Tab-separated table of C-alpha atoms in Angstrom:
chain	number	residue	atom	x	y	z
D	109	UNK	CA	6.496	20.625	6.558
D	110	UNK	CA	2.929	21.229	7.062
D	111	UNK	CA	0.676	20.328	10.344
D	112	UNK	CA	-0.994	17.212	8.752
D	113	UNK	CA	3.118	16.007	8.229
D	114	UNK	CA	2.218	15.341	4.452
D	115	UNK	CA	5.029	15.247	1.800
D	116	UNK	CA	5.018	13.931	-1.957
D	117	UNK	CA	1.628	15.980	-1.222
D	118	UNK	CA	0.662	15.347	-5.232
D	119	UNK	CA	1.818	12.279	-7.268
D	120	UNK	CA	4.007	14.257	-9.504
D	121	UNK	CA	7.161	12.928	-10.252
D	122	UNK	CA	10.136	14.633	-8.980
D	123	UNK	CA	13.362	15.406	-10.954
D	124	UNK	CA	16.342	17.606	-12.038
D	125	UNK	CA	14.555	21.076	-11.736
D	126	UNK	CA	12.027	20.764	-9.609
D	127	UNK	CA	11.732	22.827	-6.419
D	128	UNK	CA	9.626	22.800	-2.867
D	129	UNK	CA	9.009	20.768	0.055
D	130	UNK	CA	9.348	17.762	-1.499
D	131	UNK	CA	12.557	17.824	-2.621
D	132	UNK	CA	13.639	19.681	0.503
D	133	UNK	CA	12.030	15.993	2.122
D	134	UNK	CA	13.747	14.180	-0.544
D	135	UNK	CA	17.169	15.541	0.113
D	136	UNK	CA	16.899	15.138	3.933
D	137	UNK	CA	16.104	11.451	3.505
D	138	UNK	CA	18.783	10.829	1.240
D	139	UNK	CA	21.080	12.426	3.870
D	140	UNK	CA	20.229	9.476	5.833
D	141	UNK	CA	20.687	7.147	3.527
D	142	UNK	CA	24.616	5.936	4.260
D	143	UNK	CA	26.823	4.879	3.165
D	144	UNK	CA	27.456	7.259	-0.355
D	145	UNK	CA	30.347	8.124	-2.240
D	146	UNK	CA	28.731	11.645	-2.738
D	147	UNK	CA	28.914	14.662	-0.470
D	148	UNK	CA	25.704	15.303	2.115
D	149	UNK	CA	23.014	17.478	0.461
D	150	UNK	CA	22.081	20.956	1.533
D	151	UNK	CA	18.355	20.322	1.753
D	152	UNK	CA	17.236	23.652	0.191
D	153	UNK	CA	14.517	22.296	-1.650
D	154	UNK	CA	16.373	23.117	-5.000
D	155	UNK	CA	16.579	19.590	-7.418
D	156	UNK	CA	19.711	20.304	-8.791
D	157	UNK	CA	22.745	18.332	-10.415
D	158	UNK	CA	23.862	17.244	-6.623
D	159	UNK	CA	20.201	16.250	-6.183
D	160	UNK	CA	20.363	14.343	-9.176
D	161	UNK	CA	23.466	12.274	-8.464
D	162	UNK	CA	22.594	11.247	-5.056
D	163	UNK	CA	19.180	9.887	-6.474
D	164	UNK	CA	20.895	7.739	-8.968
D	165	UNK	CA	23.210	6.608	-7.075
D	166	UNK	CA	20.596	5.562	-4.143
D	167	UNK	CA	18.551	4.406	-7.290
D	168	UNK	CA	21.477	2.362	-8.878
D	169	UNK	CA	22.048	0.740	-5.060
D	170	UNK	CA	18.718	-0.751	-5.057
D	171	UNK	CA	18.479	-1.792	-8.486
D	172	UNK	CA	16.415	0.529	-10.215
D	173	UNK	CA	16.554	2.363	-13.463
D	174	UNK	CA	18.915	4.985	-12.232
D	175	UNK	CA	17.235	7.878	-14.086
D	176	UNK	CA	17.660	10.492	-11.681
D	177	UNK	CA	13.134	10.302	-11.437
D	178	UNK	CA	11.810	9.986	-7.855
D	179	UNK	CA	8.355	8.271	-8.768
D	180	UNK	CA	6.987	5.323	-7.196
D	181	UNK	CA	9.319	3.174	-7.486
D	182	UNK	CA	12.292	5.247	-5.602
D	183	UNK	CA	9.819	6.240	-2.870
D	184	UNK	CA	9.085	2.851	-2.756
D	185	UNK	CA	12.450	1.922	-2.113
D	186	UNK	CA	13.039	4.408	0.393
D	187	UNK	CA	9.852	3.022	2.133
D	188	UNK	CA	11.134	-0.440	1.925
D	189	UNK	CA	14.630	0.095	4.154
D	190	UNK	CA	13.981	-1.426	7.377
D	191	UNK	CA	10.262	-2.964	7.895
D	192	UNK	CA	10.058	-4.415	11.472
D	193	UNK	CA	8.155	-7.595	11.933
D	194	UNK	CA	5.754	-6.172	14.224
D	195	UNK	CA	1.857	-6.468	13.022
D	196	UNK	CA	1.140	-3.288	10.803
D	197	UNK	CA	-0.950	-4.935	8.253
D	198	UNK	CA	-1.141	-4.654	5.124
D	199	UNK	CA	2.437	-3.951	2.599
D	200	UNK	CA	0.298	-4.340	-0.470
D	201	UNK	CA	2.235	-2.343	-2.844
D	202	UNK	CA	6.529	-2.738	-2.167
D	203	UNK	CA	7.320	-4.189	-5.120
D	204	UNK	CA	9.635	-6.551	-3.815
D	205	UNK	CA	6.676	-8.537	-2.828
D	206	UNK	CA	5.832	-9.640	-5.744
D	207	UNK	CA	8.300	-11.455	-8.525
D	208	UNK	CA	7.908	-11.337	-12.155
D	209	UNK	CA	8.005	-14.555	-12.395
D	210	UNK	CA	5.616	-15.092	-9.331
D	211	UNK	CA	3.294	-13.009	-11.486
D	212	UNK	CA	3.671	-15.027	-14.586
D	213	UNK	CA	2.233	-18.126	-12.144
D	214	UNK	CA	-0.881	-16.258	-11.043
D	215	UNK	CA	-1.489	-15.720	-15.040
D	216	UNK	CA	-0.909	-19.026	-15.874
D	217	UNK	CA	-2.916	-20.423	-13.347
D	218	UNK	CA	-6.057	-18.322	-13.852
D	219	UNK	CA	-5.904	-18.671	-17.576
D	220	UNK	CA	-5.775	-22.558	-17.350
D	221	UNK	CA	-8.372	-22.556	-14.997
D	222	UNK	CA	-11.128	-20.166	-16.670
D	223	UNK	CA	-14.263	-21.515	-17.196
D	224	UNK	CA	-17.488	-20.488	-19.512
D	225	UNK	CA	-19.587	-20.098	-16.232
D	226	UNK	CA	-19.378	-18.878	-12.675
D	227	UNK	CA	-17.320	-15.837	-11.782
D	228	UNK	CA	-15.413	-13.685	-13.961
D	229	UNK	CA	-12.341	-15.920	-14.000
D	230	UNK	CA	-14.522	-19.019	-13.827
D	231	UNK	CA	-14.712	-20.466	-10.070
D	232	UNK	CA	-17.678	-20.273	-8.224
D	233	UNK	CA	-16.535	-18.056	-5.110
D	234	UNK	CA	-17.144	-19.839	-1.463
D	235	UNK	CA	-17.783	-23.289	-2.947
D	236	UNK	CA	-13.627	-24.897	-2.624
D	237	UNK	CA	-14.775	-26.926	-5.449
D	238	UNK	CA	-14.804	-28.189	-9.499
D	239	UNK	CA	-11.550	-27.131	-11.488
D	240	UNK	CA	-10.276	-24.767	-9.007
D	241	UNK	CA	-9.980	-27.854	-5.912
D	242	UNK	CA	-8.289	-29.848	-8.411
D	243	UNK	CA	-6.235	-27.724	-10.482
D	244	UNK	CA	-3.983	-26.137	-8.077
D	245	UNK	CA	-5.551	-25.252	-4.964
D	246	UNK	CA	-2.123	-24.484	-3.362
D	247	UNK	CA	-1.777	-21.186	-5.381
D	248	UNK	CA	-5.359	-19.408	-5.036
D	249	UNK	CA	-8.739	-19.698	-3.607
D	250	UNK	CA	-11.392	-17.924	-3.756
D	251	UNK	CA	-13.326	-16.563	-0.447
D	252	UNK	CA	-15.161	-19.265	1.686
D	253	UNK	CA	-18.813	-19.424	1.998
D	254	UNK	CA	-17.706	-18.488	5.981
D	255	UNK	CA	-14.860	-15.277	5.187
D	256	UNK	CA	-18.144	-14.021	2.414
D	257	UNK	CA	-20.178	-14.030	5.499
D	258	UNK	CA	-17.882	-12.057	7.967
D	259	UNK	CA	-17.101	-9.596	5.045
D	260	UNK	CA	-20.627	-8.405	4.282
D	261	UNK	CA	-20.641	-7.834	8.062
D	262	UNK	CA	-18.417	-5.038	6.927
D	263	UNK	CA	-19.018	-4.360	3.735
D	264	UNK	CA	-22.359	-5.436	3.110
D	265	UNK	CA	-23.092	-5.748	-0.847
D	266	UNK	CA	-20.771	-3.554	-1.724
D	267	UNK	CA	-18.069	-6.236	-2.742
D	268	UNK	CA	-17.986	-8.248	-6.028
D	269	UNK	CA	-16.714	-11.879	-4.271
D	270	UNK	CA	-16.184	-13.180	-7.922
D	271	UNK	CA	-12.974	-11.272	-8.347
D	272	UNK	CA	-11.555	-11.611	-5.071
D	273	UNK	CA	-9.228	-14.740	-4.067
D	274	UNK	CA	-6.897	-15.514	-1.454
D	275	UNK	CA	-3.006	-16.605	-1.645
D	276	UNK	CA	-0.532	-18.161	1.561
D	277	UNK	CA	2.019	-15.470	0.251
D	278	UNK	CA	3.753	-12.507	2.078
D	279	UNK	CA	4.950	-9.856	1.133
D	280	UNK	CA	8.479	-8.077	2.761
D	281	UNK	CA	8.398	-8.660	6.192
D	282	UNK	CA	5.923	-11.490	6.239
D	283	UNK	CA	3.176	-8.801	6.047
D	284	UNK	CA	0.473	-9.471	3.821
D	285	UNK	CA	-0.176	-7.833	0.768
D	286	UNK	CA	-2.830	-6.986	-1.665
D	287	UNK	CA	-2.838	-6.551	-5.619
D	288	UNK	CA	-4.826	-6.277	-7.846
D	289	UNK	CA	-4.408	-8.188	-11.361
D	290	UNK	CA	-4.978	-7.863	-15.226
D	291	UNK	CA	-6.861	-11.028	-15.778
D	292	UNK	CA	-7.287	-11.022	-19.813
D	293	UNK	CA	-9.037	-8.261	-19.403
D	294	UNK	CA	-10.843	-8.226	-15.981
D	295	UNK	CA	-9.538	-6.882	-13.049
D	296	UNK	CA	-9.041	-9.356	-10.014
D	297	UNK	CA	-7.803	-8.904	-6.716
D	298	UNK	CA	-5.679	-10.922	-5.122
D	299	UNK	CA	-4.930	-10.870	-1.320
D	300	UNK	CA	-1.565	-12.550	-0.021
D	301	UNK	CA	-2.264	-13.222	3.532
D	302	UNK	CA	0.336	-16.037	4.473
D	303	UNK	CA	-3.102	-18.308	5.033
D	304	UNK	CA	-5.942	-19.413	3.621
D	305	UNK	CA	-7.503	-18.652	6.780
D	306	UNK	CA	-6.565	-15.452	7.875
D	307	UNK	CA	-7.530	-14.030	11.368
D	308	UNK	CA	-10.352	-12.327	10.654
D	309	UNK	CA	-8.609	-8.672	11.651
D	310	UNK	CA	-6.172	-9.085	8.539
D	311	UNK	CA	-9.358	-10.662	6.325
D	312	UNK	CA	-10.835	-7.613	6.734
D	313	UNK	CA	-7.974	-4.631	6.400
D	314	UNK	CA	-6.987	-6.628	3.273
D	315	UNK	CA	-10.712	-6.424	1.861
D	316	UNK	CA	-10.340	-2.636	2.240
D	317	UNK	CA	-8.267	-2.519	-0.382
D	318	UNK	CA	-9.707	-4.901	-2.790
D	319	UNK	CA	-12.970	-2.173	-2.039
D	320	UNK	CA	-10.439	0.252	-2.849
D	321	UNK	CA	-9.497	-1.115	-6.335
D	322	UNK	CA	-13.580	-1.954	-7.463
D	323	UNK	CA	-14.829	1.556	-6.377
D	324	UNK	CA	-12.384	3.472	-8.476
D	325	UNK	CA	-11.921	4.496	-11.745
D	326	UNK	CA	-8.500	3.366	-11.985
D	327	UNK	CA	-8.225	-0.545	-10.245
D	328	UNK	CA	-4.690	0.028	-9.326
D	329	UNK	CA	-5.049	3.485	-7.720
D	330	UNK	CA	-4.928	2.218	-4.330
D	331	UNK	CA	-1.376	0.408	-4.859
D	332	UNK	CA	0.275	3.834	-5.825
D	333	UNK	CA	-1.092	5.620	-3.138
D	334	UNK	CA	-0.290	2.956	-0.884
D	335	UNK	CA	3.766	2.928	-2.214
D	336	UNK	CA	3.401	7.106	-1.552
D	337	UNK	CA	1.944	7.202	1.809
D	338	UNK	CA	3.999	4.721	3.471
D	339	UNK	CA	7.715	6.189	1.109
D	340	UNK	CA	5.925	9.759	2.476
D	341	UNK	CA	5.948	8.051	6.083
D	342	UNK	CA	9.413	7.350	6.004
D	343	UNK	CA	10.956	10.826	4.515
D	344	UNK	CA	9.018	12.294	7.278
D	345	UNK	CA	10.138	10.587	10.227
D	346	UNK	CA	13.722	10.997	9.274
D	347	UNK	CA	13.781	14.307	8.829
D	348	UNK	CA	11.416	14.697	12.155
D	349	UNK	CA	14.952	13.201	13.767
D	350	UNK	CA	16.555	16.310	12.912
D	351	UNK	CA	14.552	17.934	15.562
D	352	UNK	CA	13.472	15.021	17.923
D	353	UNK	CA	16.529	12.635	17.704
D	354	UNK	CA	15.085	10.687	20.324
D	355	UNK	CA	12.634	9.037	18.009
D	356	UNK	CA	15.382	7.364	16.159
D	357	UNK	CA	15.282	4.852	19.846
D	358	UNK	CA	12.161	3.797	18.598
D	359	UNK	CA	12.385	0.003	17.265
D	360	UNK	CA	9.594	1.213	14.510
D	361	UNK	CA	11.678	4.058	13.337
D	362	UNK	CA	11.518	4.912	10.755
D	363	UNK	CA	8.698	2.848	8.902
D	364	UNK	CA	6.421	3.380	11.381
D	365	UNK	CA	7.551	6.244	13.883
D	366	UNK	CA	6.655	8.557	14.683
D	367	UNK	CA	5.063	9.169	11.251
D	368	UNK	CA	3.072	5.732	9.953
D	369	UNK	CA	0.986	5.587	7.178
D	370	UNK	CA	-1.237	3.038	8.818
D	371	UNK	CA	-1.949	5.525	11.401
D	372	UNK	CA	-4.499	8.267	11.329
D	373	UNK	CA	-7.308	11.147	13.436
D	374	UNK	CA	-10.395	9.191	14.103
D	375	UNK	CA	-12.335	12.509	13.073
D	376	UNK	CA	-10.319	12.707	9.499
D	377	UNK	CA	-12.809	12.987	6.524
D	378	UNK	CA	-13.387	9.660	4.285
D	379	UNK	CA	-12.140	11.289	1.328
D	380	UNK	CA	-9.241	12.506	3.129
D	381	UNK	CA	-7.949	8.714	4.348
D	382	UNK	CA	-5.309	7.773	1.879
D	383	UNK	CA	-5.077	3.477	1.671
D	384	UNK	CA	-3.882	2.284	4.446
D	385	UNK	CA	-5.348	4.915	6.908
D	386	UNK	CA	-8.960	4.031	5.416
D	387	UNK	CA	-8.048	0.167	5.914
D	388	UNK	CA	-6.819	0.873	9.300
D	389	UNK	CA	-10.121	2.620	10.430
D	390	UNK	CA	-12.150	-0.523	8.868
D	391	UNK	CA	-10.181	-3.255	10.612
D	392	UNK	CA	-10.760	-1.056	13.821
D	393	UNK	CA	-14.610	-0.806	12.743
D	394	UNK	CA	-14.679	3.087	12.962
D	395	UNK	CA	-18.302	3.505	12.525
D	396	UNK	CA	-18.628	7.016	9.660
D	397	UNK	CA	-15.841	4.607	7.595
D	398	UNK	CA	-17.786	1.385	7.881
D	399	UNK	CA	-20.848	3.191	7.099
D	400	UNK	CA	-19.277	4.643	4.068
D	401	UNK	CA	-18.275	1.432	2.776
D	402	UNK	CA	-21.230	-0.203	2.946
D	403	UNK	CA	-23.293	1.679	1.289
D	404	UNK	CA	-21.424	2.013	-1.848
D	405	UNK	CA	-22.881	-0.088	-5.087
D	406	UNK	CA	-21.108	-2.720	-5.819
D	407	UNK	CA	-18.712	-2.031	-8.582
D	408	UNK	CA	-19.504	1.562	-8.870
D	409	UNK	CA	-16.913	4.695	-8.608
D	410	UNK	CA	-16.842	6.291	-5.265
D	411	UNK	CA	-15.960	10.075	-5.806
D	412	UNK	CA	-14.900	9.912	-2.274
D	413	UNK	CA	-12.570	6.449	-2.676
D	414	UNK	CA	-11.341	8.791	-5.677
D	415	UNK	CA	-10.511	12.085	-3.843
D	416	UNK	CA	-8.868	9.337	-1.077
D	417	UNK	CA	-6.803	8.369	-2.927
D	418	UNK	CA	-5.574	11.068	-4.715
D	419	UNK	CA	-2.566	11.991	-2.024
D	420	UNK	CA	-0.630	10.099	0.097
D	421	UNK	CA	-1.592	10.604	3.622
D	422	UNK	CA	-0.106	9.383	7.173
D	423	UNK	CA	-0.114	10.551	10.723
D	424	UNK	CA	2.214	11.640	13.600
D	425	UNK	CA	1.723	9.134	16.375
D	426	UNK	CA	3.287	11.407	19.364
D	427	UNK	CA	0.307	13.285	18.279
D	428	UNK	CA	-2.722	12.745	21.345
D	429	UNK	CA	-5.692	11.347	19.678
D	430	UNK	CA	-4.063	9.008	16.314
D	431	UNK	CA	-4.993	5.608	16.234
């Protein structure tokens, strides 16, 4: 494992035949993955036939296709395992947040609710009023005049507010969540915060990743990375119990200790935070992040945001110095 306590360190897919640290990670997770029919792996790194079985049969366990692929949605599910309900902010991208049919609602309700003028799916953001008060309030709003004002604190004019609405959803856990959304051919973003008026803490690490979604090329980006980093964060502190069993009497382990994905160095590059490490450092108003943010053009491609998000990142917390 290297010193930065990366795995999954590209967003290849991993499968029969495949070879390296990953799949040396891979197998050790699955090791700890009881109970299974199958015999315990020999983590050599080697993706081979008794490689293969165990990941369809974890695969088949939680309901997935059981194709034998670890890609997002398998390191999803081996992120997804045992979330505590202590405050780690965001879970934007487990996909057990989020039902199909949940998603067919949000669809329905912004297509019955567009409108020739105002924002791009037709309220007028901050004014809680016109079709949007009276044509189901309960499901989406968009920012207040008052959450507008403490984001540009933040973000300055670097935000497009006519995209962005709120939700009373939560995701796994009761953590909030952030998606973003096809909406008939516009991207919004949609942040599930369990309130209309979130503390302003969660207002703002949410934001981060609605910033995350407009400044790059690819509006979903940040949910992928965000699935990697925190499935990465798992596979690494169980196989850092191999060496350190103590850590296992940690009540965050393994989701959040010792390796978190929320966590990160205070002096790490802005194009080397991966999602939830950059939203981190904004809710805690690290000033080189902040700055960063800010001055970014609304709706314009960050080459930074980009390189971000290109890897999964998280962060040892026995380490001296993390946040």
């Amino acid at each position: 494992m290297s010193d930065s306590g990366q795995i999954f360190s590209s967003t290849k897919n991993l499968s029969i035949g495949t070879s390296g640290q990953d799949v040396r990670d891979l197998q050790t997770a699955l090791n700890l993955r009881p109970p299974s029919s199958l015999p315990i792996l020999n983590p050599d790194g080697m993706f081979g036939a008794k490689t293969d079985a165990r990941v369809k049969e974890f695969q088949g366990n939680k309901g997935l296709v059981a194709d034998g692929i670890v890609g997002p949605k398998t390191r999803a599910a081996l992120a997804g395992l045992d979330f505590p309900t202590t405050d780690h902010g965001s879970n934007c991208c487990n996909p057990e947040n989020f039902s199909s049919g949940q998603s067919r609602e949000v669809s329905e309700f912004l297509r019955n609710n567009r409108s020739s003028a105002g924002n791009k799916s037709g309220f007028s953001a901050g004014t809680g009023s016109g079709s949007f008060a009276s044509a189901g309030a309960s499901l989406l709003q968009p920012l207040t005049i008052a959450q507008i004002g403490q984001a540009k604190v933040v973000y300055g004019a670097s935000l497009d507010f006519s995209s962005i609405f709120i939700s009373r959803q939560t995701g796994v856990g009761g953590r909030p969540f952030t998606f973003a959304f096809d909406d008939n051919g516009s991207t919004v973003q949609i942040m599930n915060c369990g309130s209309f008026t979130p503390r302003p803490r969660t207002l703002i690490h949410e934001l981060a990743h609605v910033w995350q979604s407009q400044h790059h090329a690819d509006k979903y980006r940040f949910m992928v990375n965000a699935v990697d980093s925190q499935a990465g964060a798992v596979v690494a502190s169980t196989a850092a119990a191999i060496d350190d069993p103590i850590v296992i009497l940690n009540k965050n382990f393994p989701t959040f200790y010792p390796f978190d994905a929320y966590a990160y160095d205070p002096g790490l590059p802005f194009a080397n935070m991966a999602a939830e490490q950059m939203a981190k450092a904004i809710e805690n108003g690290e000033t080189a992040v902040v700055a960063h943010v800010k001055g970014v053009t609304k709706n314009m491609v960050d080459p930074a945001c980009v390189a971000a998000l290109s890897r999964p990142g998280f962060a040892d917390r026995r380490r001296a110095g993390v946040k």
